[in-house]
mmCIF file of C-alpha atoms in Angstrom:
data_model
loop_
_atom_site.group_PDB
_atom_site.id
_atom_site.type_symbol
_atom_site.label_atom_id
_atom_site.label_comp_id
_atom_site.label_asym_id
_atom_site.label_seq_id
_atom_site.Cartn_x
_atom_site.Cartn_y
_atom_site.Cartn_z
ATOM 1 C CA MET A 127 58.145 63.641 18.384
ATOM 2 C CA GLY A 128 55.804 62.445 21.152
ATOM 3 C CA GLU A 129 54.139 59.090 21.560
ATOM 4 C CA PRO A 130 51.667 58.336 18.721
ATOM 5 C CA LEU A 131 48.048 58.651 19.837
ATOM 6 C CA LYS A 132 46.485 55.213 19.694
ATOM 7 C CA PHE A 133 43.522 53.697 21.508
ATOM 8 C CA ALA A 134 42.779 50.112 22.499
ATOM 9 C CA SER A 135 39.851 48.254 23.991
ATOM 10 C CA PHE A 136 40.662 45.455 26.415
ATOM 11 C CA VAL A 137 39.442 43.142 29.136
ATOM 12 C CA ASP A 138 41.101 42.484 32.496
ATOM 13 C CA HIS A 139 40.066 41.095 35.894
ATOM 14 C CA SER A 140 37.660 43.993 36.416
ATOM 15 C CA GLY A 141 35.937 43.693 33.032
ATOM 16 C CA ALA A 142 36.082 45.505 29.708
ATOM 17 C CA GLY A 143 37.711 48.910 29.341
ATOM 18 C CA TYR A 144 39.526 51.196 26.934
ATOM 19 C CA GLY A 145 42.447 53.557 27.012
ATOM 20 C CA ILE A 146 45.526 55.015 25.371
ATOM 21 C CA VAL A 147 48.428 52.763 24.469
ATOM 22 C CA GLN A 148 51.802 54.158 25.451
ATOM 23 C CA GLY A 149 54.697 51.809 24.932
ATOM 24 C CA GLU A 150 53.996 48.671 26.967
ATOM 25 C CA THR A 151 51.203 50.235 29.007
ATOM 26 C CA ILE A 152 47.596 51.372 28.685
ATOM 27 C CA LEU A 153 46.362 54.554 30.350
ATOM 28 C CA ARG A 154 42.850 53.591 31.340
ATOM 29 C CA LEU A 155 40.195 56.133 30.331
ATOM 30 C CA ASP A 156 36.989 54.353 31.328
ATOM 31 C CA SER A 157 37.766 54.597 35.048
ATOM 32 C CA VAL A 158 37.549 58.412 35.009
ATOM 33 C CA PRO A 159 34.320 59.638 36.666
ATOM 34 C CA GLY A 160 31.722 60.351 34.007
ATOM 35 C CA ALA A 161 33.746 58.678 31.254
ATOM 36 C CA PRO A 162 31.888 57.266 28.241
ATOM 37 C CA PRO A 163 31.278 53.526 28.658
ATOM 38 C CA ASP A 164 33.336 52.368 25.668
ATOM 39 C CA LEU A 165 35.606 53.626 22.918
ATOM 40 C CA LYS A 166 32.756 53.980 20.440
ATOM 41 C CA ALA A 167 30.998 56.356 22.830
ATOM 42 C CA TYR A 168 34.278 58.148 23.526
ATOM 43 C CA LEU A 169 34.683 58.863 19.799
ATOM 44 C CA GLY A 170 31.129 60.132 19.618
ATOM 45 C CA SER A 171 31.632 62.544 22.502
ATOM 46 C CA ARG A 172 35.195 63.743 21.846
ATOM 47 C CA PHE A 173 35.876 63.688 18.113
ATOM 48 C CA PRO A 174 37.853 65.300 16.545
ATOM 49 C CA ASP A 175 40.031 66.186 19.553
ATOM 50 C CA LEU A 176 40.568 62.710 20.958
ATOM 51 C CA ALA A 177 43.534 63.491 23.205
ATOM 52 C CA PRO A 178 42.388 63.151 26.829
ATOM 53 C CA SER A 179 42.413 66.143 29.129
ATOM 54 C CA GLU A 180 42.594 63.990 32.259
ATOM 55 C CA ARG A 181 45.883 63.349 34.053
ATOM 56 C CA ASP A 182 47.064 60.725 36.527
ATOM 57 C CA LEU A 183 45.196 57.978 34.703
ATOM 58 C CA GLU A 184 45.344 54.415 35.986
ATOM 59 C CA THR A 185 48.197 52.572 34.257
ATOM 60 C CA LEU A 186 47.908 48.939 33.188
ATOM 61 C CA ARG A 187 50.579 46.732 31.694
ATOM 62 C CA LEU A 188 49.697 45.838 28.111
ATOM 63 C CA ALA A 189 50.926 42.282 28.673
ATOM 64 C CA GLU A 190 48.453 41.787 31.519
ATOM 65 C CA VAL A 191 45.243 42.564 29.618
ATOM 66 C CA GLY A 192 43.463 40.829 26.776
ATOM 67 C CA LEU A 193 43.056 43.075 23.767
ATOM 68 C CA LEU A 194 39.625 43.283 22.192
ATOM 69 C CA PRO A 195 38.901 44.660 18.731
ATOM 70 C CA PRO A 196 39.517 48.435 18.982
ATOM 71 C CA ILE A 197 35.771 48.952 18.557
ATOM 72 C CA PRO A 198 34.216 45.802 20.063
ATOM 73 C CA ASN A 199 30.650 46.911 19.306
ATOM 74 C CA PRO A 200 30.522 48.735 15.953
ATOM 75 C CA GLY A 201 27.041 49.473 14.728
ATOM 76 C CA LYS A 202 28.042 48.722 11.138
ATOM 77 C CA ILE A 203 30.991 47.011 9.460
ATOM 78 C CA PHE A 204 31.146 47.452 5.684
ATOM 79 C CA CYS A 205 33.669 45.336 3.793
ATOM 80 C CA VAL A 206 34.951 45.911 0.269
ATOM 81 C CA ALA A 207 35.932 43.242 -2.241
ATOM 82 C CA THR A 208 37.851 43.642 -5.506
ATOM 83 C CA ASN A 209 39.535 46.888 -4.496
ATOM 84 C CA PHE A 210 43.149 46.613 -5.663
ATOM 85 C CA HIS A 211 44.499 47.079 -9.156
ATOM 86 C CA GLU A 212 45.897 43.829 -10.545
ATOM 87 C CA ASP A 213 47.724 43.314 -13.826
ATOM 88 C CA GLY A 214 45.480 42.018 -16.556
ATOM 89 C CA LYS A 215 42.215 42.529 -14.665
ATOM 90 C CA PRO A 216 39.828 45.373 -15.484
ATOM 91 C CA ALA A 217 38.789 47.602 -12.601
ATOM 92 C CA PRO A 218 35.095 47.368 -11.623
ATOM 93 C CA GLN A 219 32.876 50.404 -11.988
ATOM 94 C CA PHE A 220 31.608 50.013 -8.421
ATOM 95 C CA PRO A 221 32.932 48.060 -5.444
ATOM 96 C CA LEU A 222 31.480 44.787 -4.233
ATOM 97 C CA LEU A 223 30.228 45.570 -0.706
ATOM 98 C CA PHE A 224 29.037 43.276 2.065
ATOM 99 C CA THR A 225 28.618 43.463 5.828
ATOM 100 C CA ARG A 226 30.342 41.684 8.666
ATOM 101 C CA HIS A 227 29.074 41.226 12.223
ATOM 102 C CA ALA A 228 30.961 42.242 15.352
ATOM 103 C CA GLU A 229 31.092 38.673 16.691
ATOM 104 C CA ALA A 230 32.944 37.523 13.571
ATOM 105 C CA GLN A 231 36.226 39.056 14.757
ATOM 106 C CA ILE A 232 38.476 38.969 17.789
ATOM 107 C CA GLY A 233 41.288 41.176 19.043
ATOM 108 C CA HIS A 234 45.056 40.952 18.777
ATOM 109 C CA GLY A 235 46.427 37.802 20.389
ATOM 110 C CA GLY A 236 43.088 36.012 20.422
ATOM 111 C CA ALA A 237 42.368 32.670 18.795
ATOM 112 C CA ILE A 238 40.900 32.618 15.297
ATOM 113 C CA LEU A 239 38.431 29.734 15.104
ATOM 114 C CA LYS A 240 38.625 27.377 12.143
ATOM 115 C CA PRO A 241 35.098 25.987 11.780
ATOM 116 C CA ALA A 242 34.924 22.220 11.894
ATOM 117 C CA ILE A 243 32.491 22.257 8.982
ATOM 118 C CA SER A 244 35.073 23.642 6.502
ATOM 119 C CA GLU A 245 38.687 23.108 5.416
ATOM 120 C CA LYS A 246 38.826 26.431 3.556
ATOM 121 C CA LEU A 247 39.483 29.111 6.170
ATOM 122 C CA ASP A 248 41.443 31.896 4.466
ATOM 123 C CA LEU A 249 43.135 35.160 5.437
ATOM 124 C CA GLU A 250 42.683 38.645 4.005
ATOM 125 C CA GLY A 251 44.940 41.448 5.208
ATOM 126 C CA GLU A 252 43.151 44.807 5.092
ATOM 127 C CA LEU A 253 43.169 48.372 6.355
ATOM 128 C CA ALA A 254 40.241 49.188 8.651
ATOM 129 C CA VAL A 255 38.916 52.756 8.662
ATOM 130 C CA ILE A 256 37.103 53.840 11.839
ATOM 131 C CA ILE A 257 34.532 56.623 11.635
ATOM 132 C CA GLY A 258 34.646 59.435 14.212
ATOM 133 C CA ARG A 259 31.394 61.331 13.696
ATOM 134 C CA ARG A 260 28.083 60.848 11.940
ATOM 135 C CA ALA A 261 28.497 60.973 8.184
ATOM 136 C CA HIS A 262 25.528 60.997 5.827
ATOM 137 C CA LYS A 263 25.663 61.935 2.139
ATOM 138 C CA ILE A 264 29.236 63.179 2.459
ATOM 139 C CA ALA A 265 31.142 64.594 -0.508
ATOM 140 C CA ARG A 266 34.410 62.876 -1.342
ATOM 141 C CA ALA A 267 36.351 66.102 -0.762
ATOM 142 C CA GLU A 268 35.066 66.275 2.823
ATOM 143 C CA ALA A 269 35.218 62.582 3.699
ATOM 144 C CA MET A 270 38.545 62.407 5.546
ATOM 145 C CA ALA A 271 37.277 64.872 8.158
ATOM 146 C CA TYR A 272 35.019 62.061 9.413
ATOM 147 C CA VAL A 273 37.783 59.487 10.041
ATOM 148 C CA ALA A 274 38.908 58.884 13.632
ATOM 149 C CA GLY A 275 41.684 56.433 12.868
ATOM 150 C CA TYR A 276 42.950 53.206 11.351
ATOM 151 C CA ALA A 277 43.638 49.627 12.392
ATOM 152 C CA CYS A 278 44.714 46.320 10.882
ATOM 153 C CA PHE A 279 42.072 43.786 9.902
ATOM 154 C CA ASN A 280 42.233 40.103 9.034
ATOM 155 C CA GLU A 281 39.003 39.336 7.274
ATOM 156 C CA GLY A 282 39.012 35.597 7.831
ATOM 157 C CA SER A 283 36.868 34.033 5.129
ATOM 158 C CA VAL A 284 35.413 30.544 4.888
ATOM 159 C CA ARG A 285 35.652 30.206 1.127
ATOM 160 C CA ASP A 286 33.291 27.304 0.430
ATOM 161 C CA TRP A 287 30.523 28.955 2.456
ATOM 162 C CA GLN A 288 31.313 32.299 0.844
ATOM 163 C CA LYS A 289 30.681 30.723 -2.559
ATOM 164 C CA HIS A 290 27.418 28.968 -1.766
ATOM 165 C CA SER A 291 25.736 31.799 -3.670
ATOM 166 C CA SER A 292 26.507 35.244 -5.080
ATOM 167 C CA GLN A 293 26.001 36.684 -1.572
ATOM 168 C CA PHE A 294 29.097 36.550 0.658
ATOM 169 C CA THR A 295 27.398 36.780 4.066
ATOM 170 C CA PRO A 296 27.762 33.157 5.305
ATOM 171 C CA GLY A 297 31.464 32.817 4.560
ATOM 172 C CA LYS A 298 32.305 36.207 6.035
ATOM 173 C CA ASN A 299 30.550 35.833 9.374
ATOM 174 C CA PHE A 300 31.630 32.610 11.050
ATOM 175 C CA TYR A 301 32.074 33.254 14.767
ATOM 176 C CA GLN A 302 35.533 34.652 15.595
ATOM 177 C CA SER A 303 36.874 33.766 12.151
ATOM 178 C CA GLY A 304 38.755 37.048 11.709
ATOM 179 C CA ALA A 305 40.632 39.659 13.711
ATOM 180 C CA PHE A 306 40.711 43.432 14.211
ATOM 181 C CA GLY A 307 43.437 45.453 15.950
ATOM 182 C CA PRO A 308 45.757 45.635 17.692
ATOM 183 C CA TRP A 309 44.604 49.240 18.314
ATOM 184 C CA MET A 310 43.309 52.321 16.540
ATOM 185 C CA VAL A 311 45.949 54.823 15.460
ATOM 186 C CA CYS A 312 44.466 58.321 15.189
ATOM 187 C CA THR A 313 44.384 60.173 11.896
ATOM 188 C CA ARG A 314 46.744 62.874 13.145
ATOM 189 C CA GLU A 315 49.491 60.225 13.087
ATOM 190 C CA ILE A 316 48.628 59.122 9.527
ATOM 191 C CA PRO A 317 47.819 62.209 7.431
ATOM 192 C CA ASP A 318 47.932 60.223 4.176
ATOM 193 C CA PRO A 319 46.854 56.563 4.463
ATOM 194 C CA ALA A 320 47.598 56.024 0.764
ATOM 195 C CA ARG A 321 51.298 56.024 1.669
ATOM 196 C CA LEU A 322 50.944 52.978 3.940
ATOM 197 C CA LEU A 323 52.249 49.509 3.120
ATOM 198 C CA LEU A 324 50.305 46.353 3.979
ATOM 199 C CA GLU A 325 51.810 42.900 4.483
ATOM 200 C CA SER A 326 50.228 39.578 5.494
ATOM 201 C CA ARG A 327 52.221 36.610 6.774
ATOM 202 C CA VAL A 328 51.452 33.016 7.703
ATOM 203 C CA ASN A 329 53.994 31.340 9.973
ATOM 204 C CA GLY A 330 56.459 34.090 9.108
ATOM 205 C CA VAL A 331 56.108 33.691 5.327
ATOM 206 C CA THR A 332 54.854 36.742 3.415
ATOM 207 C CA LYS A 333 51.652 36.068 1.467
ATOM 208 C CA GLN A 334 50.446 39.587 0.627
ATOM 209 C CA SER A 335 52.414 42.805 0.199
ATOM 210 C CA ILE A 336 51.067 45.962 -1.385
ATOM 211 C CA ALA A 337 50.911 49.750 -1.105
ATOM 212 C CA ILE A 338 47.537 51.170 -0.094
ATOM 213 C CA ASP A 339 47.734 53.593 -3.038
ATOM 214 C CA ARG A 340 47.003 50.595 -5.297
ATOM 215 C CA MET A 341 43.359 50.748 -4.191
ATOM 216 C CA ILE A 342 40.816 51.164 -6.960
ATOM 217 C CA PHE A 343 38.335 52.988 -4.711
ATOM 218 C CA ASP A 344 40.234 55.074 -2.188
ATOM 219 C CA ILE A 345 39.093 55.828 1.344
ATOM 220 C CA PRO A 346 37.406 59.185 0.602
ATOM 221 C CA TRP A 347 35.527 57.620 -2.305
ATOM 222 C CA LEU A 348 34.346 54.706 -0.142
ATOM 223 C CA ILE A 349 33.146 56.991 2.650
ATOM 224 C CA SER A 350 31.253 59.166 0.193
ATOM 225 C CA TYR A 351 29.706 56.192 -1.622
ATOM 226 C CA ILE A 352 28.671 54.261 1.480
ATOM 227 C CA SER A 353 27.381 57.326 3.316
ATOM 228 C CA THR A 354 25.103 58.046 0.361
ATOM 229 C CA PHE A 355 22.919 55.058 1.206
ATOM 230 C CA ALA A 356 23.771 54.403 4.885
ATOM 231 C CA PRO A 357 24.528 56.986 7.557
ATOM 232 C CA LEU A 358 27.857 56.205 9.197
ATOM 233 C CA ASP A 359 28.090 56.682 12.952
ATOM 234 C CA PRO A 360 31.006 56.965 15.382
ATOM 235 C CA GLY A 361 32.716 53.599 15.678
ATOM 236 C CA ASP A 362 31.444 52.260 12.364
ATOM 237 C CA VAL A 363 34.122 50.470 10.355
ATOM 238 C CA ILE A 364 34.974 50.294 6.661
ATOM 239 C CA VAL A 365 37.255 47.355 5.846
ATOM 240 C CA SER A 366 38.795 48.600 2.653
ATOM 241 C CA GLY A 367 39.762 45.489 0.682
ATOM 242 C CA THR A 368 42.559 42.981 0.192
ATOM 243 C CA PRO A 369 45.049 42.321 -2.624
ATOM 244 C CA SER A 370 45.796 38.965 -4.231
ATOM 245 C CA GLY A 371 48.052 36.540 -2.398
ATOM 246 C CA PHE A 372 45.432 35.201 0.002
ATOM 247 C CA GLY A 373 45.173 31.436 0.162
ATOM 248 C CA GLY A 374 42.333 30.937 -2.293
ATOM 249 C CA SER A 375 44.163 32.932 -4.978
ATOM 250 C CA ARG A 376 47.219 30.649 -4.897
ATOM 251 C CA ASN A 377 47.958 27.625 -7.054
ATOM 252 C CA PRO A 378 47.515 25.281 -5.319
ATOM 253 C CA PRO A 379 45.288 26.992 -2.738
ATOM 254 C CA GLU A 380 46.684 27.461 0.767
ATOM 255 C CA PHE A 381 44.218 27.553 3.634
ATOM 256 C CA LEU A 382 44.630 28.020 7.378
ATOM 257 C CA PHE A 383 44.705 25.231 9.934
ATOM 258 C CA PRO A 384 45.073 24.941 13.717
ATOM 259 C CA GLY A 385 48.516 26.031 14.846
ATOM 260 C CA ASP A 386 49.058 28.550 12.055
ATOM 261 C CA GLU A 387 50.108 32.041 13.135
ATOM 262 C CA VAL A 388 48.715 34.872 11.020
ATOM 263 C CA GLU A 389 50.133 38.402 11.036
ATOM 264 C CA ILE A 390 48.731 41.500 9.350
ATOM 265 C CA GLU A 391 51.199 44.389 9.450
ATOM 266 C CA ILE A 392 50.510 47.917 8.246
ATOM 267 C CA GLN A 393 53.271 50.479 8.307
ATOM 268 C CA GLY A 394 52.592 53.169 10.892
ATOM 269 C CA ILE A 395 49.879 51.140 12.652
ATOM 270 C CA GLY A 396 51.421 47.917 13.942
ATOM 271 C CA THR A 397 51.059 44.158 13.644
ATOM 272 C CA LEU A 398 47.876 42.204 14.287
ATOM 273 C CA ARG A 399 48.874 38.666 15.338
ATOM 274 C CA ASN A 400 46.623 35.669 15.941
ATOM 275 C CA THR A 401 46.883 31.880 16.091
ATOM 276 C CA VAL A 402 44.350 29.579 14.459
ATOM 277 C CA VAL A 403 42.635 26.937 16.599
ATOM 278 C CA SER A 404 39.826 24.490 15.940
ATOM 279 C CA ASP A 405 36.442 25.683 17.133
ATOM 280 C CA SER A 406 36.074 22.313 18.854
ATOM 281 C CA CYS A 407 38.921 23.336 21.221
ATOM 282 C CA LEU A 408 36.889 26.064 22.901
#
């Protein structure tokens, strides 16, 4: 089998770029004459055949660039709450949806900011679904044809601000409170995302572990439901929900503090790793 097709966005001494991850290198795509300016635009112009036709691409060492979220500038990020079956809890009829802003997440290896105003920064390990072409009023049976790929997501949540009211927006959008990455793995590498396993760790200790097939509302259902009221465009992201085991669900609660290392690992995708720092440090 060849190298899995996976794309990353990054920044180096010359600015932001994107390319294909191969082992410990990135084959830079944005330096090709006439190339789309970013990965979101690349998806919009090339989907569904995302494999590049160009050869002799500039090669960068992965260790020498800073990884950004795979899609640094998504037009829309829809997040799903209450989306895993749990013993003793009835399944909702519809998912709890909310939006997250692009500036609320960073890439792999970046610093998650714990806001000074709260002591309740929490983790949520999730599977991110990245849309490849415009999807509006899509039937569930057709939905997977609109998916470009998958990534790991840590939906950092500031619980006290999340619970100020019934609306989650404040607690889900603190600047650089979550993470997205390390890259996007294309759908051809993951024909059935329901077979994936998700695990979240803090300082090496497992906090969440679950199979994606435990979702209440699966990926095709979510795409169909969301696209009914909001057209989805290339680069839009659906963050598909987290299981129990996050800090606020524990007794006693366990929240994140400066120095903690958080890892979100999804089988077949990779490991998203970030360290927590105080926002007063930057």
